[in-house]
């Protein structure tokens, strides 16, 4: 495990934003079902990580419009890179990449948040559409970077598990809501592709923009139960031999109560219905060490109402 330190935390528009750093390190980007390894280059100075959340609820926000980080020195642009949406066993959902600096000294980092067109319900409707920029001033000191803690967990190698989530200045880590706090009838938990899928049925889904009942799925990592965003999930609902919904795409949605989830509107949900879920697009997020082989290939899952 590689530790991390923080350059600061601030608020801009509806967003809370934190900027933290660690050693430059490898990670894997995802395009469809293909992984591409990003190695550490000789001139990489540090790995910067931006966390973005709703400052009112603490809900971590995955942005389809993206996040970028500009680095300036004495007002002159030194580096600008798209920060990849990433999953880390210690941080959960965040944005990051390796960055090249122009030696030690004082810098300004501008974290540009692009807003989202993601479907939003409840008090989130109409929010998070504006682009905002959070500015941080920091001093890059290689001695401070080398003080970041490194730990080798040899005794647990080869066993199933995860590195515990970090706790830094009460910064949200992107954990999914507790199962007991979610509304509706819990249809159970299935494991596929190393991920947990908890399915729920709400008879009246009006508050979630559903015409009728609302089926939704909360997908999360095991152990730390971080949200798993940016997947393609399809659902089939069968009743007494008839197909009520046939492979329909569940809509990626942000809700203050349900968090980030995948939802489907159906006319009704009845006892005895069978819900089959398939994942045809794995989470389109880059992965740190420990997640590079997970959440890529999924078997179909069945739930009984």
Short mmCIF file of N, CA and C in Angstrom, two decimals, residues 105-259:
data_model
loop_
_atom_site.label_atom_id
_atom_site.label_comp_id
_atom_site.label_asym_id
_atom_site.label_seq_id
_atom_site.Cartn_x
_atom_site.Cartn_y
_atom_site.Cartn_z
N UNK A 105 9.08 23.59 -5.61
CA UNK A 105 8.66 24.99 -5.51
C UNK A 105 7.16 25.12 -5.37
N UNK A 106 6.67 26.35 -5.54
CA UNK A 106 5.26 26.67 -5.32
C UNK A 106 4.46 26.54 -6.62
N UNK A 107 3.26 25.98 -6.49
CA UNK A 107 2.40 25.76 -7.64
C UNK A 107 0.96 26.10 -7.28
N UNK A 108 0.15 26.28 -8.33
CA UNK A 108 -1.29 26.34 -8.18
C UNK A 108 -1.90 25.21 -8.99
N UNK A 109 -2.81 24.48 -8.37
CA UNK A 109 -3.56 23.42 -9.06
C UNK A 109 -4.99 23.89 -9.22
N UNK A 110 -5.51 23.76 -10.44
CA UNK A 110 -6.90 24.09 -10.72
C UNK A 110 -7.62 22.80 -11.12
N UNK A 111 -8.55 22.39 -10.28
CA UNK A 111 -9.34 21.20 -10.55
C UNK A 111 -10.62 21.64 -11.24
N UNK A 112 -10.75 21.28 -12.51
CA UNK A 112 -11.91 21.69 -13.31
C UNK A 112 -12.93 20.55 -13.33
N UNK A 113 -14.11 20.82 -12.79
CA UNK A 113 -15.19 19.83 -12.71
C UNK A 113 -16.19 20.15 -13.82
N UNK A 114 -16.45 19.17 -14.69
CA UNK A 114 -17.23 19.45 -15.88
C UNK A 114 -18.73 19.38 -15.75
N UNK A 115 -19.24 19.02 -14.58
CA UNK A 115 -20.69 18.84 -14.44
C UNK A 115 -21.12 17.48 -14.98
N UNK A 116 -22.41 17.21 -14.91
CA UNK A 116 -22.87 15.89 -15.32
C UNK A 116 -24.23 15.98 -16.00
N UNK A 117 -24.45 15.07 -16.96
CA UNK A 117 -25.77 14.90 -17.57
C UNK A 117 -26.44 13.63 -17.03
N UNK A 118 -25.82 13.03 -16.03
CA UNK A 118 -26.36 11.82 -15.40
C UNK A 118 -27.78 12.08 -14.89
N UNK A 119 -28.67 11.09 -15.02
CA UNK A 119 -30.02 11.26 -14.52
C UNK A 119 -29.98 11.44 -13.00
N UNK A 120 -30.73 12.45 -12.51
CA UNK A 120 -30.74 12.74 -11.07
C UNK A 120 -32.19 12.83 -10.59
N UNK A 121 -32.43 12.33 -9.40
CA UNK A 121 -33.79 12.33 -8.85
C UNK A 121 -33.78 12.94 -7.45
N UNK A 122 -34.98 13.17 -6.92
CA UNK A 122 -35.08 13.76 -5.60
C UNK A 122 -34.49 15.16 -5.59
N UNK A 123 -33.85 15.52 -4.49
CA UNK A 123 -33.26 16.86 -4.37
C UNK A 123 -32.04 17.04 -5.27
N UNK A 124 -31.55 15.96 -5.90
CA UNK A 124 -30.44 16.08 -6.85
C UNK A 124 -30.90 16.54 -8.23
N UNK A 125 -32.19 16.49 -8.51
CA UNK A 125 -32.69 16.90 -9.83
C UNK A 125 -32.29 18.34 -10.11
N UNK A 126 -31.69 18.56 -11.28
CA UNK A 126 -31.28 19.90 -11.68
C UNK A 126 -29.97 20.38 -11.09
N UNK A 127 -29.36 19.58 -10.23
CA UNK A 127 -28.08 19.99 -9.64
C UNK A 127 -26.91 19.37 -10.40
N UNK A 128 -25.72 19.86 -10.13
CA UNK A 128 -24.45 19.33 -10.64
C UNK A 128 -24.32 19.47 -12.16
N UNK A 129 -24.98 20.48 -12.73
CA UNK A 129 -24.89 20.69 -14.17
C UNK A 129 -23.82 21.71 -14.53
N UNK A 130 -23.46 22.57 -13.59
CA UNK A 130 -22.53 23.66 -13.89
C UNK A 130 -21.09 23.20 -13.78
N UNK A 131 -20.26 23.74 -14.66
CA UNK A 131 -18.82 23.52 -14.55
C UNK A 131 -18.24 24.47 -13.52
N UNK A 132 -17.38 23.95 -12.68
CA UNK A 132 -16.77 24.75 -11.61
C UNK A 132 -15.27 24.45 -11.54
N UNK A 133 -14.53 25.38 -10.96
CA UNK A 133 -13.08 25.19 -10.79
C UNK A 133 -12.70 25.43 -9.34
N UNK A 134 -11.96 24.49 -8.77
CA UNK A 134 -11.43 24.62 -7.42
C UNK A 134 -9.92 24.84 -7.51
N UNK A 135 -9.41 25.86 -6.81
CA UNK A 135 -7.99 26.21 -6.87
C UNK A 135 -7.30 25.85 -5.56
N UNK A 136 -6.09 25.30 -5.69
CA UNK A 136 -5.28 24.92 -4.54
C UNK A 136 -3.86 25.43 -4.75
N UNK A 137 -3.30 26.06 -3.73
CA UNK A 137 -1.88 26.42 -3.77
C UNK A 137 -1.10 25.41 -2.94
N UNK A 138 0.02 24.94 -3.49
CA UNK A 138 0.81 23.95 -2.76
C UNK A 138 2.28 24.11 -3.10
N UNK A 139 3.11 23.56 -2.23
CA UNK A 139 4.55 23.53 -2.43
C UNK A 139 4.98 22.10 -2.67
N UNK A 140 5.60 21.86 -3.81
CA UNK A 140 6.10 20.51 -4.11
C UNK A 140 7.50 20.37 -3.50
N UNK A 141 7.63 19.41 -2.61
CA UNK A 141 8.88 19.15 -1.90
C UNK A 141 9.11 17.64 -1.96
N UNK A 142 10.19 17.22 -2.61
CA UNK A 142 10.43 15.79 -2.77
C UNK A 142 10.64 15.10 -1.41
N UNK A 143 11.19 15.81 -0.43
CA UNK A 143 11.36 15.21 0.89
C UNK A 143 10.00 14.86 1.50
N UNK A 144 9.03 15.75 1.34
CA UNK A 144 7.69 15.46 1.85
C UNK A 144 7.06 14.30 1.09
N UNK A 145 7.29 14.24 -0.22
CA UNK A 145 6.76 13.12 -1.00
C UNK A 145 7.36 11.80 -0.53
N UNK A 146 8.67 11.79 -0.26
CA UNK A 146 9.31 10.55 0.17
C UNK A 146 8.90 10.14 1.58
N UNK A 147 8.28 11.07 2.31
CA UNK A 147 7.77 10.73 3.65
C UNK A 147 6.42 10.00 3.60
N UNK A 148 5.80 9.96 2.41
CA UNK A 148 4.54 9.23 2.29
C UNK A 148 4.79 7.75 2.61
N UNK A 149 3.95 7.20 3.44
CA UNK A 149 4.18 5.87 3.98
C UNK A 149 4.00 4.78 2.91
N UNK A 150 4.89 3.82 2.91
CA UNK A 150 4.78 2.61 2.11
C UNK A 150 4.72 1.42 3.06
N UNK A 151 3.82 0.48 2.78
CA UNK A 151 3.69 -0.69 3.64
C UNK A 151 3.51 -1.93 2.78
N UNK A 152 4.26 -2.97 3.10
CA UNK A 152 4.15 -4.23 2.37
C UNK A 152 3.40 -5.24 3.24
N UNK A 153 2.30 -5.75 2.73
CA UNK A 153 1.42 -6.63 3.51
C UNK A 153 1.68 -8.08 3.14
N UNK A 154 2.87 -8.56 3.42
CA UNK A 154 3.28 -9.90 2.98
C UNK A 154 2.49 -11.03 3.61
N UNK A 155 2.07 -10.86 4.87
CA UNK A 155 1.40 -11.96 5.56
C UNK A 155 0.04 -12.30 4.96
N UNK A 156 -0.56 -11.36 4.21
CA UNK A 156 -1.89 -11.60 3.68
C UNK A 156 -1.91 -11.85 2.18
N UNK A 157 -0.73 -11.97 1.59
CA UNK A 157 -0.67 -12.18 0.15
C UNK A 157 -1.39 -13.46 -0.25
N UNK A 158 -2.19 -13.37 -1.32
CA UNK A 158 -2.87 -14.55 -1.82
C UNK A 158 -4.21 -14.83 -1.18
N UNK A 159 -4.60 -14.04 -0.18
CA UNK A 159 -5.89 -14.24 0.47
C UNK A 159 -6.90 -13.22 -0.06
N UNK A 160 -8.19 -13.59 -0.03
CA UNK A 160 -9.22 -12.65 -0.44
C UNK A 160 -9.37 -11.55 0.62
N UNK A 161 -9.52 -10.34 0.15
CA UNK A 161 -9.67 -9.24 1.09
C UNK A 161 -9.44 -7.93 0.37
N UNK A 162 -9.34 -6.86 1.12
CA UNK A 162 -9.06 -5.53 0.58
C UNK A 162 -8.35 -4.71 1.63
N UNK A 163 -7.54 -3.76 1.15
CA UNK A 163 -6.90 -2.81 2.05
C UNK A 163 -8.00 -1.93 2.66
N UNK A 164 -7.96 -1.66 3.96
CA UNK A 164 -9.00 -0.82 4.57
C UNK A 164 -9.04 0.57 3.95
N UNK A 165 -10.22 1.15 3.94
CA UNK A 165 -10.39 2.51 3.41
C UNK A 165 -9.68 3.50 4.32
N UNK A 166 -9.14 4.53 3.70
CA UNK A 166 -8.47 5.59 4.45
C UNK A 166 -9.49 6.50 5.12
N UNK A 167 -9.05 7.20 6.13
CA UNK A 167 -9.84 8.26 6.75
C UNK A 167 -8.98 9.51 6.79
N UNK A 168 -9.38 10.51 5.99
CA UNK A 168 -8.60 11.74 5.89
C UNK A 168 -9.52 12.95 6.04
N UNK A 169 -9.39 13.66 7.13
CA UNK A 169 -10.08 14.94 7.32
C UNK A 169 -11.58 14.82 7.02
N UNK A 170 -12.16 13.67 7.34
CA UNK A 170 -13.59 13.44 7.11
C UNK A 170 -13.98 13.56 5.65
N UNK A 171 -13.05 13.32 4.75
CA UNK A 171 -13.34 13.35 3.32
C UNK A 171 -14.17 12.13 2.94
N UNK A 172 -15.28 12.31 2.20
CA UNK A 172 -16.08 11.14 1.78
C UNK A 172 -15.26 10.18 0.94
N UNK A 173 -15.49 8.88 1.15
CA UNK A 173 -14.74 7.86 0.45
C UNK A 173 -15.56 7.14 -0.62
N UNK A 174 -16.83 7.49 -0.76
CA UNK A 174 -17.62 6.88 -1.82
C UNK A 174 -18.22 5.54 -1.48
N UNK A 175 -18.45 5.28 -0.19
CA UNK A 175 -19.12 4.04 0.19
C UNK A 175 -20.58 4.10 -0.23
N UNK A 176 -21.11 2.98 -0.70
CA UNK A 176 -22.52 2.91 -1.06
C UNK A 176 -23.37 2.97 0.21
N UNK A 177 -24.64 3.41 0.11
CA UNK A 177 -25.49 3.47 1.30
C UNK A 177 -25.66 2.09 1.93
N UNK A 178 -25.84 2.05 3.24
CA UNK A 178 -26.07 0.79 3.92
C UNK A 178 -27.33 0.12 3.41
N UNK A 179 -27.31 -1.19 3.28
CA UNK A 179 -28.45 -1.92 2.73
C UNK A 179 -29.71 -1.66 3.55
N UNK A 180 -29.60 -1.61 4.85
CA UNK A 180 -30.78 -1.42 5.71
C UNK A 180 -31.40 -0.04 5.54
N UNK A 181 -30.65 0.92 5.00
CA UNK A 181 -31.17 2.28 4.84
C UNK A 181 -31.87 2.49 3.51
N UNK A 182 -31.80 1.53 2.60
CA UNK A 182 -32.36 1.70 1.27
C UNK A 182 -33.84 1.32 1.24
N UNK A 183 -34.66 2.09 0.53
CA UNK A 183 -36.10 1.84 0.54
C UNK A 183 -36.49 0.69 -0.39
N UNK A 184 -37.70 0.17 -0.19
CA UNK A 184 -38.22 -0.89 -1.02
C UNK A 184 -37.97 -2.27 -0.44
N UNK A 185 -38.36 -3.28 -1.20
CA UNK A 185 -38.17 -4.68 -0.80
C UNK A 185 -36.82 -5.16 -1.31
N UNK A 186 -35.99 -5.64 -0.40
CA UNK A 186 -34.67 -6.13 -0.79
C UNK A 186 -34.84 -7.52 -1.39
N UNK A 187 -34.49 -7.66 -2.66
CA UNK A 187 -34.65 -8.94 -3.35
C UNK A 187 -33.45 -9.87 -3.14
N UNK A 188 -32.43 -9.37 -2.47
CA UNK A 188 -31.27 -10.21 -2.17
C UNK A 188 -30.00 -9.64 -2.75
N UNK A 189 -28.91 -10.32 -2.44
CA UNK A 189 -27.58 -9.93 -2.93
C UNK A 189 -27.00 -11.08 -3.75
N UNK A 190 -26.48 -10.73 -4.92
CA UNK A 190 -25.75 -11.67 -5.75
C UNK A 190 -24.34 -11.15 -5.95
N UNK A 191 -23.40 -12.07 -6.14
CA UNK A 191 -22.02 -11.70 -6.43
C UNK A 191 -21.68 -12.12 -7.85
N UNK A 192 -21.15 -11.20 -8.63
CA UNK A 192 -20.75 -11.48 -10.00
C UNK A 192 -19.58 -10.57 -10.34
N UNK A 193 -18.59 -11.12 -11.04
CA UNK A 193 -17.43 -10.32 -11.41
C UNK A 193 -16.72 -9.73 -10.23
N UNK A 194 -16.78 -10.41 -9.08
CA UNK A 194 -16.18 -9.97 -7.81
C UNK A 194 -16.95 -8.83 -7.15
N UNK A 195 -18.06 -8.39 -7.75
CA UNK A 195 -18.83 -7.27 -7.21
C UNK A 195 -20.09 -7.76 -6.51
N UNK A 196 -20.59 -6.94 -5.59
CA UNK A 196 -21.88 -7.20 -4.94
C UNK A 196 -22.97 -6.43 -5.69
N UNK A 197 -24.09 -7.11 -5.94
CA UNK A 197 -25.26 -6.49 -6.55
C UNK A 197 -26.45 -6.72 -5.63
N UNK A 198 -26.99 -5.64 -5.08
CA UNK A 198 -28.17 -5.72 -4.23
C UNK A 198 -29.35 -5.13 -5.01
N UNK A 199 -30.40 -5.95 -5.18
CA UNK A 199 -31.55 -5.53 -5.96
C UNK A 199 -32.72 -5.20 -5.04
N UNK A 200 -33.49 -4.18 -5.44
CA UNK A 200 -34.64 -3.71 -4.65
C UNK A 200 -35.82 -3.45 -5.58
N UNK A 201 -37.02 -3.59 -5.02
CA UNK A 201 -38.24 -3.27 -5.73
C UNK A 201 -39.05 -2.29 -4.91
N UNK A 202 -39.46 -1.18 -5.54
CA UNK A 202 -40.31 -0.17 -4.91
C UNK A 202 -41.64 -0.16 -5.67
N UNK A 203 -42.74 -0.40 -4.98
CA UNK A 203 -44.04 -0.51 -5.64
C UNK A 203 -44.45 0.79 -6.33
N UNK A 204 -44.23 1.90 -5.67
CA UNK A 204 -44.56 3.21 -6.25
C UNK A 204 -43.26 3.98 -6.43
N UNK A 205 -42.82 4.04 -7.67
CA UNK A 205 -41.52 4.67 -7.93
C UNK A 205 -41.60 6.11 -8.38
N UNK A 206 -42.70 6.78 -8.06
CA UNK A 206 -42.91 8.16 -8.52
C UNK A 206 -41.74 9.07 -8.15
N UNK A 207 -41.25 8.93 -6.92
CA UNK A 207 -40.18 9.83 -6.48
C UNK A 207 -38.87 9.60 -7.23
N UNK A 208 -38.79 8.46 -7.94
CA UNK A 208 -37.60 8.16 -8.73
C UNK A 208 -37.88 8.28 -10.23
N UNK A 209 -38.91 9.08 -10.57
CA UNK A 209 -39.29 9.35 -11.96
C UNK A 209 -39.73 8.09 -12.69
N UNK A 210 -40.29 7.13 -11.97
CA UNK A 210 -40.76 5.88 -12.58
C UNK A 210 -42.27 5.94 -12.79
N UNK A 211 -42.71 5.46 -13.94
CA UNK A 211 -44.14 5.33 -14.21
C UNK A 211 -44.58 3.94 -13.76
N UNK A 212 -44.89 3.82 -12.50
CA UNK A 212 -45.25 2.53 -11.93
C UNK A 212 -44.25 2.13 -10.87
N UNK A 213 -43.83 0.86 -10.91
CA UNK A 213 -42.87 0.36 -9.93
C UNK A 213 -41.44 0.70 -10.36
N UNK A 214 -40.52 0.59 -9.42
CA UNK A 214 -39.12 0.92 -9.69
C UNK A 214 -38.24 -0.22 -9.20
N UNK A 215 -37.51 -0.83 -10.12
CA UNK A 215 -36.49 -1.81 -9.78
C UNK A 215 -35.14 -1.12 -9.83
N UNK A 216 -34.35 -1.29 -8.79
CA UNK A 216 -33.03 -0.66 -8.83
C UNK A 216 -31.99 -1.57 -8.21
N UNK A 217 -30.76 -1.33 -8.62
CA UNK A 217 -29.62 -2.15 -8.19
C UNK A 217 -28.54 -1.23 -7.64
N UNK A 218 -28.06 -1.56 -6.47
CA UNK A 218 -26.91 -0.89 -5.88
C UNK A 218 -25.71 -1.82 -6.05
N UNK A 219 -24.74 -1.40 -6.86
CA UNK A 219 -23.55 -2.21 -7.14
C UNK A 219 -22.38 -1.66 -6.35
N UNK A 220 -21.60 -2.55 -5.74
CA UNK A 220 -20.53 -2.10 -4.85
C UNK A 220 -19.39 -3.10 -4.80
N UNK A 221 -18.24 -2.61 -4.38
CA UNK A 221 -17.10 -3.51 -4.19
C UNK A 221 -17.32 -4.33 -2.92
N UNK A 222 -16.76 -5.55 -2.87
CA UNK A 222 -16.81 -6.28 -1.60
C UNK A 222 -15.89 -5.62 -0.57
N UNK A 223 -16.06 -5.99 0.67
CA UNK A 223 -15.22 -5.53 1.79
C UNK A 223 -15.46 -4.06 2.14
N UNK A 224 -15.01 -3.12 1.30
CA UNK A 224 -15.19 -1.70 1.61
C UNK A 224 -16.51 -1.14 1.09
N UNK A 225 -17.18 -1.87 0.20
CA UNK A 225 -18.49 -1.51 -0.34
C UNK A 225 -18.51 -0.10 -0.94
N UNK A 226 -17.51 0.19 -1.79
CA UNK A 226 -17.50 1.42 -2.56
C UNK A 226 -18.44 1.27 -3.75
N UNK A 227 -19.01 2.39 -4.21
CA UNK A 227 -19.88 2.35 -5.38
C UNK A 227 -19.08 1.89 -6.60
N UNK A 228 -19.76 1.17 -7.51
CA UNK A 228 -19.18 0.77 -8.79
C UNK A 228 -19.97 1.48 -9.89
N UNK A 229 -19.44 2.60 -10.39
CA UNK A 229 -20.19 3.41 -11.35
C UNK A 229 -19.86 3.04 -12.80
N UNK A 230 -20.59 3.70 -13.72
CA UNK A 230 -20.26 3.69 -15.14
C UNK A 230 -20.30 2.30 -15.75
N UNK A 231 -21.25 1.47 -15.32
CA UNK A 231 -21.47 0.15 -15.90
C UNK A 231 -22.66 0.20 -16.85
N UNK A 232 -22.74 -0.79 -17.73
CA UNK A 232 -23.93 -1.04 -18.52
C UNK A 232 -24.64 -2.26 -17.96
N UNK A 233 -25.85 -2.06 -17.42
CA UNK A 233 -26.61 -3.14 -16.78
C UNK A 233 -27.96 -3.27 -17.48
N UNK A 234 -28.35 -4.50 -17.82
CA UNK A 234 -29.64 -4.76 -18.44
C UNK A 234 -30.47 -5.67 -17.54
N UNK A 235 -31.80 -5.50 -17.63
CA UNK A 235 -32.70 -6.27 -16.79
C UNK A 235 -33.83 -6.90 -17.58
N UNK A 236 -34.17 -8.14 -17.21
CA UNK A 236 -35.32 -8.85 -17.77
C UNK A 236 -36.23 -9.26 -16.62
N UNK A 237 -37.53 -8.98 -16.76
CA UNK A 237 -38.51 -9.34 -15.73
C UNK A 237 -39.51 -10.32 -16.35
N UNK A 238 -39.67 -11.47 -15.70
CA UNK A 238 -40.59 -12.50 -16.18
C UNK A 238 -41.65 -12.80 -15.12
N UNK A 239 -42.88 -13.04 -15.61
CA UNK A 239 -43.99 -13.31 -14.71
C UNK A 239 -44.90 -14.38 -15.33
N UNK A 240 -45.00 -15.52 -14.66
CA UNK A 240 -45.89 -16.60 -15.12
C UNK A 240 -45.66 -16.95 -16.58
N UNK A 241 -44.39 -17.02 -16.96
CA UNK A 241 -44.06 -17.40 -18.32
C UNK A 241 -44.07 -16.27 -19.32
N UNK A 242 -44.53 -15.09 -18.92
CA UNK A 242 -44.56 -13.93 -19.81
C UNK A 242 -43.40 -13.00 -19.47
N UNK A 243 -42.90 -12.30 -20.49
CA UNK A 243 -41.80 -11.36 -20.30
C UNK A 243 -42.36 -9.95 -20.14
N UNK A 244 -42.13 -9.36 -18.98
CA UNK A 244 -42.62 -8.02 -18.69
C UNK A 244 -41.63 -6.97 -19.18
N UNK A 245 -40.35 -7.22 -19.03
CA UNK A 245 -39.28 -6.35 -19.54
C UNK A 245 -38.21 -7.27 -20.12
N UNK A 246 -37.74 -6.93 -21.31
CA UNK A 246 -36.85 -7.83 -22.03
C UNK A 246 -35.50 -7.16 -22.29
N UNK A 247 -34.54 -7.41 -21.40
CA UNK A 247 -33.18 -6.91 -21.59
C UNK A 247 -33.08 -5.40 -21.66
N UNK A 248 -33.91 -4.72 -20.91
CA UNK A 248 -33.90 -3.26 -20.95
C UNK A 248 -32.74 -2.68 -20.14
N UNK A 249 -32.21 -1.58 -20.65
CA UNK A 249 -31.08 -0.93 -19.99
C UNK A 249 -31.53 -0.24 -18.71
N UNK A 250 -30.86 -0.56 -17.60
CA UNK A 250 -31.10 0.16 -16.35
C UNK A 250 -30.39 1.51 -16.43
N UNK A 251 -31.08 2.55 -15.99
CA UNK A 251 -30.55 3.91 -16.13
C UNK A 251 -29.63 4.25 -14.97
N UNK A 252 -28.45 4.73 -15.31
CA UNK A 252 -27.51 5.19 -14.28
C UNK A 252 -28.07 6.45 -13.66
N UNK A 253 -28.21 6.45 -12.34
CA UNK A 253 -28.95 7.51 -11.67
C UNK A 253 -28.29 7.90 -10.36
N UNK A 254 -28.36 9.20 -10.04
CA UNK A 254 -27.92 9.72 -8.74
C UNK A 254 -29.14 10.15 -7.95
N UNK A 255 -29.25 9.67 -6.72
CA UNK A 255 -30.35 10.04 -5.85
C UNK A 255 -29.79 10.24 -4.45
N UNK A 256 -30.26 11.26 -3.71
CA UNK A 256 -29.70 11.50 -2.37
C UNK A 256 -29.94 10.36 -1.40
N UNK A 257 -30.99 9.57 -1.62
CA UNK A 257 -31.30 8.46 -0.72
C UNK A 257 -30.68 7.16 -1.21
N UNK A 258 -30.74 6.90 -2.52
CA UNK A 258 -30.23 5.65 -3.07
C UNK A 258 -28.76 5.73 -3.44
N UNK A 259 -28.22 6.94 -3.53
CA UNK A 259 -26.86 7.10 -4.00
C UNK A 259 -26.78 6.82 -5.49
#
